[in-house]
Amino acid sequence: MAEDDEAKCSADVAEGSYFMAGVLAILGLMAAVLVLSGLFHSVLRRVGQPSIISHILAGVVVGPTVLGRMVDLRQLGMKDAGRALGDAIYYLRVVFMFFIGLEMDLRYLRRHLRASIIVAFGGSALCLVLATISGPFFYGLLHPGQRTFQPESLYASTALFMLVLTSTASPVLIRIVTELKITGSETGQLAIGTAFANDIASLAAISMMVVSPTTYDKDGKPLPPPNRLVALPVVKVIMFLWMAFNVWVSVRIMVWMTRLVNKTKQGKQYISKYELFAMLVLIVGLSQHVQLFGYSASMTAFIIGITTPREGPTARTLIDRLAYPVHSIIMPLCFSTIGARLDFAKINCFTPTQFLFVVTYTTLLSTIGRVVGTVVAGRMIGIPARETLVLGFLLNVKGYADILAINLGDSTGIWNGAAQGVLLLSSIITTFMAGPASAAIVRQQRSAFQYRSHCLQHLKLDQELRVLVCVHGAGSVHSMLTLAELSKGATPVAIYLLHLIELMSSRKYAITHFYHTGDGADEEDDDSGRWGYAPVIDQVVAAVNGFTNGTFIPVRQMTAISSLETMDADVCNGAEDARASLVVVPFHKEQRYDGRMVCRHDNRRELNQRILQRAPCTVGVLVERRLGTIAERQSTAAEGGPSRSADDPAGETHNVVAVFLGGPDDREAVAYATRLAAHPSVTVMVTRFLPAGASVHSSTEEEEAMADEEFMADFYARFVAPGHVSYTERYVSNGPELVESLCSMAGMYSLFVVGKGADGGSAAVTQMTSGMGGLYEECPELGHVGDLLSSDDLSGCCASVLVLRQHNVRQRMKQDPNGVDDGLR
């Protein structure tokens, strides 16, 4: 009776009687996946899980394992929820694969090419060895009770098993790296580059496997091909070359069309929505064209995405307009089909104990091979052990090439339902392990970073200086980057720029990528410009590009969008990720057209105070008065001056003075000035103030005074005696005399470098600053000297001022003896 009902239902489905019911069922499955995925991710993200785990678990729930037992989709002509979702989002999967290729920035691979290849080879090599050795054993575990095996199916299963173990899902890894906030660190960039290398190799192997693959029956015997000529090796090579030619033609068409649209839209930020729709139709059409010849449409879309030119409005529109729907809708649906295909009812050839053993065995093989191989390869090229552990767990994430391999094994009959269940569950577990393991190691690294000394005084001159400069807008980009460039001296400098954007409650989203164009903009572009942050971001990007094009100095850009109350945490995280020794923030006042300093954002002053207190390294506050434009131009060479330096494209000489009274902050200022002195376009003068009537070696009973004397003696021997830095001493008795002496220096220099100074310093410092408290107290966070030099009351001072506060590990430990700063929790 049941068979008659099913036959009648199938006939009705074939006639279209249940078409609308099927459509509603598919829409219901999609809605359930999106809702469940959001609910799962709201819980799992707290334990360091990427969003892909939530998507797969949502698919498990709507699949035959849970909801499939309550709702029988076969009555609507559907085998199960996994295949129903997969068929419904077929074209969306093509768009998703194209977007994955478009997002794959190969600059990460080029930047760390040697290290990425070595790490990828090390982890994959051990996985290949383990898969080769254990492949026959794994095949036997999947077929309990079977005594004889066909060699062809055994070899094919081992080859696919090797591909599953060695694969790395770069889209998943990028999500984890982004959520861990290590994209700006060397570890994060190396992980992305290595994942790209793994992906390219895995997808190349799959591309060759899908060319007229051999199919197998239930007993593992290869089925004869429909045409015997197809089985010939020469014919297979010809078919592969023919498909490669069609892929190449599709790629060239896409590249040509992209450049044509860019040319017609020259000067525009975006293409129109009709042109965007036409480009998507072209992508799907080209992918379907190649599939007619036997190649995967998804793989073709991925290759088209990789090769699409990134410059111009076309790629910008594709990335910005597709980012939200792909990550929020298409990606959950695509990955949910993985979980929806997991049916534990089909795993009937195992007992629960056997199934647990096979899953554990597969998971351990993948984890041990990847982690151990990555650690060994990383240590061979000098990567620290903890970083190699992070790389090992990150590169063990699955969910991309391995799924393609599992699908290939299913379609060719190499693996049955039990094998798919084992491999899918193992991939879910390995990905589930990667997030918390990597997060725990990264947290430990950040904790160790916070409680190590990161001050310029202890950094050797031949060591790389890592500088994080913070900007609120495009106006301060040039001065900040000029200061960072001058800091390099004779050694390399790694410059990171963090664009701080205040999160406004009136905006639609925290981050949008829509631009407002003045002329010829569409109505939707005007609305996007009003609501988005991208115009501000674009101005900063343009300013950075202008600087880098003129100086050829790479700048790594980051953007933080948050409220001012929590923005200091973003700065601290950025400093930790960049492993910066110096963070430079702009003064809350800006110079007006008449030269006076005005405050337009008073809440930024509180932000600077929190950064000064909580930053994990030395912090500098830059009071900018047109740094880089007020200095002497070396065009005076025509009057007998020195010729322009080849290392200074702007042709400017910067006269810098470092003021030293005493204390750790002033020592930091002098240490920074010595770095500036190594730059060919900078001349440095160090001026030390001493109490009148005291010699250089007085007050040795004080610990700080002894530290000052040792530091200055070393400084004099290394820099003053050889003639690298000029040095002078001035004697003052009190604060008013100090003010008078500083006023006499105004107008002589383009940059003052001073220390903030701590309350309750040495007796000499207290004597020299006594009486200044009632004169200048506008910005006490700058210290006595910094407050004076940044004030408009100091007549004739048109120099920029950099106020430094040295990173103090002992003070941080006193603030938080448990090892975690309250402000960073």
PDB file of C-alpha atoms in Angstrom, residues 319-452:
ATOM      1  CA  ILE A 319      33.438  42.619  -3.920  1.00  0.00           C
ATOM      2  CA  ASP A 320      31.479  45.306  -2.097  1.00  0.00           C
ATOM      3  CA  ARG A 321      28.007  44.461  -3.386  1.00  0.00           C
ATOM      4  CA  LEU A 322      28.428  40.700  -3.028  1.00  0.00           C
ATOM      5  CA  ALA A 323      30.215  40.675   0.350  1.00  0.00           C
ATOM      6  CA  TYR A 324      27.116  40.920   2.531  1.00  0.00           C
ATOM      7  CA  PRO A 325      24.798  38.530   0.638  1.00  0.00           C
ATOM      8  CA  VAL A 326      27.563  35.972   0.126  1.00  0.00           C
ATOM      9  CA  HIS A 327      28.736  35.893   3.752  1.00  0.00           C
ATOM     10  CA  SER A 328      25.268  36.248   5.297  1.00  0.00           C
ATOM     11  CA  ILE A 329      23.070  34.184   2.951  1.00  0.00           C
ATOM     12  CA  ILE A 330      24.883  32.222   0.260  1.00  0.00           C
ATOM     13  CA  MET A 331      27.734  30.873   2.410  1.00  0.00           C
ATOM     14  CA  PRO A 332      25.408  29.530   5.163  1.00  0.00           C
ATOM     15  CA  LEU A 333      23.288  27.809   2.516  1.00  0.00           C
ATOM     16  CA  CYS A 334      26.308  26.315   0.725  1.00  0.00           C
ATOM     17  CA  PHE A 335      27.938  24.923   3.854  1.00  0.00           C
ATOM     18  CA  SER A 336      24.635  23.780   5.318  1.00  0.00           C
ATOM     19  CA  THR A 337      24.308  21.328   2.441  1.00  0.00           C
ATOM     20  CA  ILE A 338      27.379  19.569   3.858  1.00  0.00           C
ATOM     21  CA  GLY A 339      25.690  18.945   7.195  1.00  0.00           C
ATOM     22  CA  ALA A 340      22.346  18.193   5.543  1.00  0.00           C
ATOM     23  CA  ARG A 341      23.911  15.286   3.686  1.00  0.00           C
ATOM     24  CA  LEU A 342      25.108  13.704   6.928  1.00  0.00           C
ATOM     25  CA  ASP A 343      22.717  10.835   7.588  1.00  0.00           C
ATOM     26  CA  PHE A 344      23.629   8.608  10.523  1.00  0.00           C
ATOM     27  CA  ALA A 345      20.908   6.169   9.496  1.00  0.00           C
ATOM     28  CA  LYS A 346      23.027   5.170   6.479  1.00  0.00           C
ATOM     29  CA  ILE A 347      25.962   4.306   8.701  1.00  0.00           C
ATOM     30  CA  ASN A 348      24.505   0.922   9.479  1.00  0.00           C
ATOM     31  CA  CYS A 349      27.622  -1.103   8.747  1.00  0.00           C
ATOM     32  CA  PHE A 350      29.252   0.127  11.969  1.00  0.00           C
ATOM     33  CA  THR A 351      28.488  -0.389  15.598  1.00  0.00           C
ATOM     34  CA  PRO A 352      28.663   2.840  17.665  1.00  0.00           C
ATOM     35  CA  THR A 353      32.086   1.791  18.960  1.00  0.00           C
ATOM     36  CA  GLN A 354      33.417   1.060  15.474  1.00  0.00           C
ATOM     37  CA  PHE A 355      32.074   4.334  14.129  1.00  0.00           C
ATOM     38  CA  LEU A 356      33.675   6.290  16.977  1.00  0.00           C
ATOM     39  CA  PHE A 357      36.985   4.522  16.364  1.00  0.00           C
ATOM     40  CA  VAL A 358      36.995   5.263  12.619  1.00  0.00           C
ATOM     41  CA  VAL A 359      36.138   8.952  13.143  1.00  0.00           C
ATOM     42  CA  THR A 360      38.784   9.319  15.866  1.00  0.00           C
ATOM     43  CA  TYR A 361      41.365   7.533  13.729  1.00  0.00           C
ATOM     44  CA  THR A 362      40.721   9.814  10.730  1.00  0.00           C
ATOM     45  CA  THR A 363      40.716  12.972  12.865  1.00  0.00           C
ATOM     46  CA  LEU A 364      43.996  12.057  14.578  1.00  0.00           C
ATOM     47  CA  LEU A 365      45.682  11.292  11.254  1.00  0.00           C
ATOM     48  CA  SER A 366      44.713  14.685   9.867  1.00  0.00           C
ATOM     49  CA  THR A 367      45.630  16.619  13.016  1.00  0.00           C
ATOM     50  CA  ILE A 368      48.947  14.892  13.714  1.00  0.00           C
ATOM     51  CA  GLY A 369      50.061  15.080  10.105  1.00  0.00           C
ATOM     52  CA  ARG A 370      49.225  18.747   9.665  1.00  0.00           C
ATOM     53  CA  VAL A 371      50.351  20.069  13.059  1.00  0.00           C
ATOM     54  CA  VAL A 372      53.572  18.062  13.350  1.00  0.00           C
ATOM     55  CA  GLY A 373      54.535  18.668   9.716  1.00  0.00           C
ATOM     56  CA  THR A 374      53.872  22.409  10.031  1.00  0.00           C
ATOM     57  CA  VAL A 375      55.839  22.687  13.273  1.00  0.00           C
ATOM     58  CA  VAL A 376      58.850  20.882  11.790  1.00  0.00           C
ATOM     59  CA  ALA A 377      58.798  22.952   8.584  1.00  0.00           C
ATOM     60  CA  GLY A 378      58.278  26.200  10.498  1.00  0.00           C
ATOM     61  CA  ARG A 379      61.124  25.556  12.895  1.00  0.00           C
ATOM     62  CA  MET A 380      63.431  24.818   9.957  1.00  0.00           C
ATOM     63  CA  ILE A 381      62.958  28.386   8.671  1.00  0.00           C
ATOM     64  CA  GLY A 382      63.152  29.997  12.111  1.00  0.00           C
ATOM     65  CA  ILE A 383      59.484  30.508  13.021  1.00  0.00           C
ATOM     66  CA  PRO A 384      58.908  30.442  16.818  1.00  0.00           C
ATOM     67  CA  ALA A 385      57.411  27.235  18.194  1.00  0.00           C
ATOM     68  CA  ARG A 386      54.156  28.800  19.424  1.00  0.00           C
ATOM     69  CA  GLU A 387      53.541  30.451  16.077  1.00  0.00           C
ATOM     70  CA  THR A 388      54.084  27.152  14.285  1.00  0.00           C
ATOM     71  CA  LEU A 389      51.487  25.554  16.580  1.00  0.00           C
ATOM     72  CA  VAL A 390      48.988  28.276  15.664  1.00  0.00           C
ATOM     73  CA  LEU A 391      49.786  27.711  11.984  1.00  0.00           C
ATOM     74  CA  GLY A 392      49.382  23.949  12.360  1.00  0.00           C
ATOM     75  CA  PHE A 393      45.907  24.136  13.894  1.00  0.00           C
ATOM     76  CA  LEU A 394      44.768  26.885  11.528  1.00  0.00           C
ATOM     77  CA  LEU A 395      45.908  24.982   8.440  1.00  0.00           C
ATOM     78  CA  ASN A 396      44.000  21.883   9.583  1.00  0.00           C
ATOM     79  CA  VAL A 397      40.596  23.494   8.945  1.00  0.00           C
ATOM     80  CA  LYS A 398      38.397  21.707   6.423  1.00  0.00           C
ATOM     81  CA  GLY A 399      35.263  22.448   4.473  1.00  0.00           C
ATOM     82  CA  TYR A 400      36.336  23.296   0.938  1.00  0.00           C
ATOM     83  CA  ALA A 401      38.579  21.101  -1.234  1.00  0.00           C
ATOM     84  CA  ASP A 402      37.919  18.090   0.986  1.00  0.00           C
ATOM     85  CA  ILE A 403      34.180  18.449   0.373  1.00  0.00           C
ATOM     86  CA  LEU A 404      34.805  18.456  -3.371  1.00  0.00           C
ATOM     87  CA  ALA A 405      36.879  15.282  -2.953  1.00  0.00           C
ATOM     88  CA  ILE A 406      34.117  13.634  -0.901  1.00  0.00           C
ATOM     89  CA  ASN A 407      31.536  14.585  -3.521  1.00  0.00           C
ATOM     90  CA  LEU A 408      33.785  13.132  -6.230  1.00  0.00           C
ATOM     91  CA  GLY A 409      34.092   9.899  -4.262  1.00  0.00           C
ATOM     92  CA  ASP A 410      30.298   9.767  -3.922  1.00  0.00           C
ATOM     93  CA  SER A 411      29.556  10.428  -7.591  1.00  0.00           C
ATOM     94  CA  THR A 412      32.070   7.846  -8.819  1.00  0.00           C
ATOM     95  CA  GLY A 413      31.023   5.145  -6.337  1.00  0.00           C
ATOM     96  CA  ILE A 414      34.415   4.978  -4.604  1.00  0.00           C
ATOM     97  CA  TRP A 415      32.911   5.736  -1.207  1.00  0.00           C
ATOM     98  CA  ASN A 416      29.542   4.751   0.151  1.00  0.00           C
ATOM     99  CA  GLY A 417      27.296   6.592   2.593  1.00  0.00           C
ATOM    100  CA  ALA A 418      29.282   5.344   5.581  1.00  0.00           C
ATOM    101  CA  ALA A 419      32.542   6.760   4.210  1.00  0.00           C
ATOM    102  CA  GLN A 420      30.911  10.113   3.531  1.00  0.00           C
ATOM    103  CA  GLY A 421      29.548  10.244   7.073  1.00  0.00           C
ATOM    104  CA  VAL A 422      32.929   9.415   8.596  1.00  0.00           C
ATOM    105  CA  LEU A 423      34.849  11.946   6.518  1.00  0.00           C
ATOM    106  CA  LEU A 424      32.268  14.712   6.910  1.00  0.00           C
ATOM    107  CA  LEU A 425      32.147  14.258  10.679  1.00  0.00           C
ATOM    108  CA  SER A 426      35.946  14.159  10.859  1.00  0.00           C
ATOM    109  CA  SER A 427      36.174  17.392   8.837  1.00  0.00           C
ATOM    110  CA  ILE A 428      33.679  19.054  11.181  1.00  0.00           C
ATOM    111  CA  ILE A 429      35.657  17.944  14.245  1.00  0.00           C
ATOM    112  CA  THR A 430      39.037  19.106  12.907  1.00  0.00           C
ATOM    113  CA  THR A 431      37.574  22.495  12.024  1.00  0.00           C
ATOM    114  CA  PHE A 432      35.855  22.624  15.410  1.00  0.00           C
ATOM    115  CA  MET A 433      39.223  22.024  17.104  1.00  0.00           C
ATOM    116  CA  ALA A 434      41.091  24.674  15.127  1.00  0.00           C
ATOM    117  CA  GLY A 435      39.248  27.716  16.497  1.00  0.00           C
ATOM    118  CA  PRO A 436      39.633  27.186  20.282  1.00  0.00           C
ATOM    119  CA  ALA A 437      43.175  25.778  19.986  1.00  0.00           C
ATOM    120  CA  SER A 438      44.404  28.730  17.920  1.00  0.00           C
ATOM    121  CA  ALA A 439      42.527  31.229  20.097  1.00  0.00           C
ATOM    122  CA  ALA A 440      44.093  29.815  23.271  1.00  0.00           C
ATOM    123  CA  ILE A 441      47.622  30.068  21.866  1.00  0.00           C
ATOM    124  CA  VAL A 442      47.007  33.582  20.515  1.00  0.00           C
ATOM    125  CA  ARG A 443      45.636  34.711  23.898  1.00  0.00           C
ATOM    126  CA  GLN A 444      48.726  33.342  25.593  1.00  0.00           C
ATOM    127  CA  GLN A 445      50.964  35.134  23.083  1.00  0.00           C
ATOM    128  CA  ARG A 446      49.119  38.408  23.623  1.00  0.00           C
ATOM    129  CA  SER A 447      49.352  38.041  27.371  1.00  0.00           C
ATOM    130  CA  ALA A 448      53.093  37.435  27.092  1.00  0.00           C
ATOM    131  CA  PHE A 449      53.425  40.415  24.740  1.00  0.00           C
ATOM    132  CA  GLN A 450      51.733  42.746  27.221  1.00  0.00           C
ATOM    133  CA  TYR A 451      54.137  41.862  29.990  1.00  0.00           C
ATOM    134  CA  ARG A 452      57.394  42.114  28.070  1.00  0.00           C
TER     135      ARG A 452
END
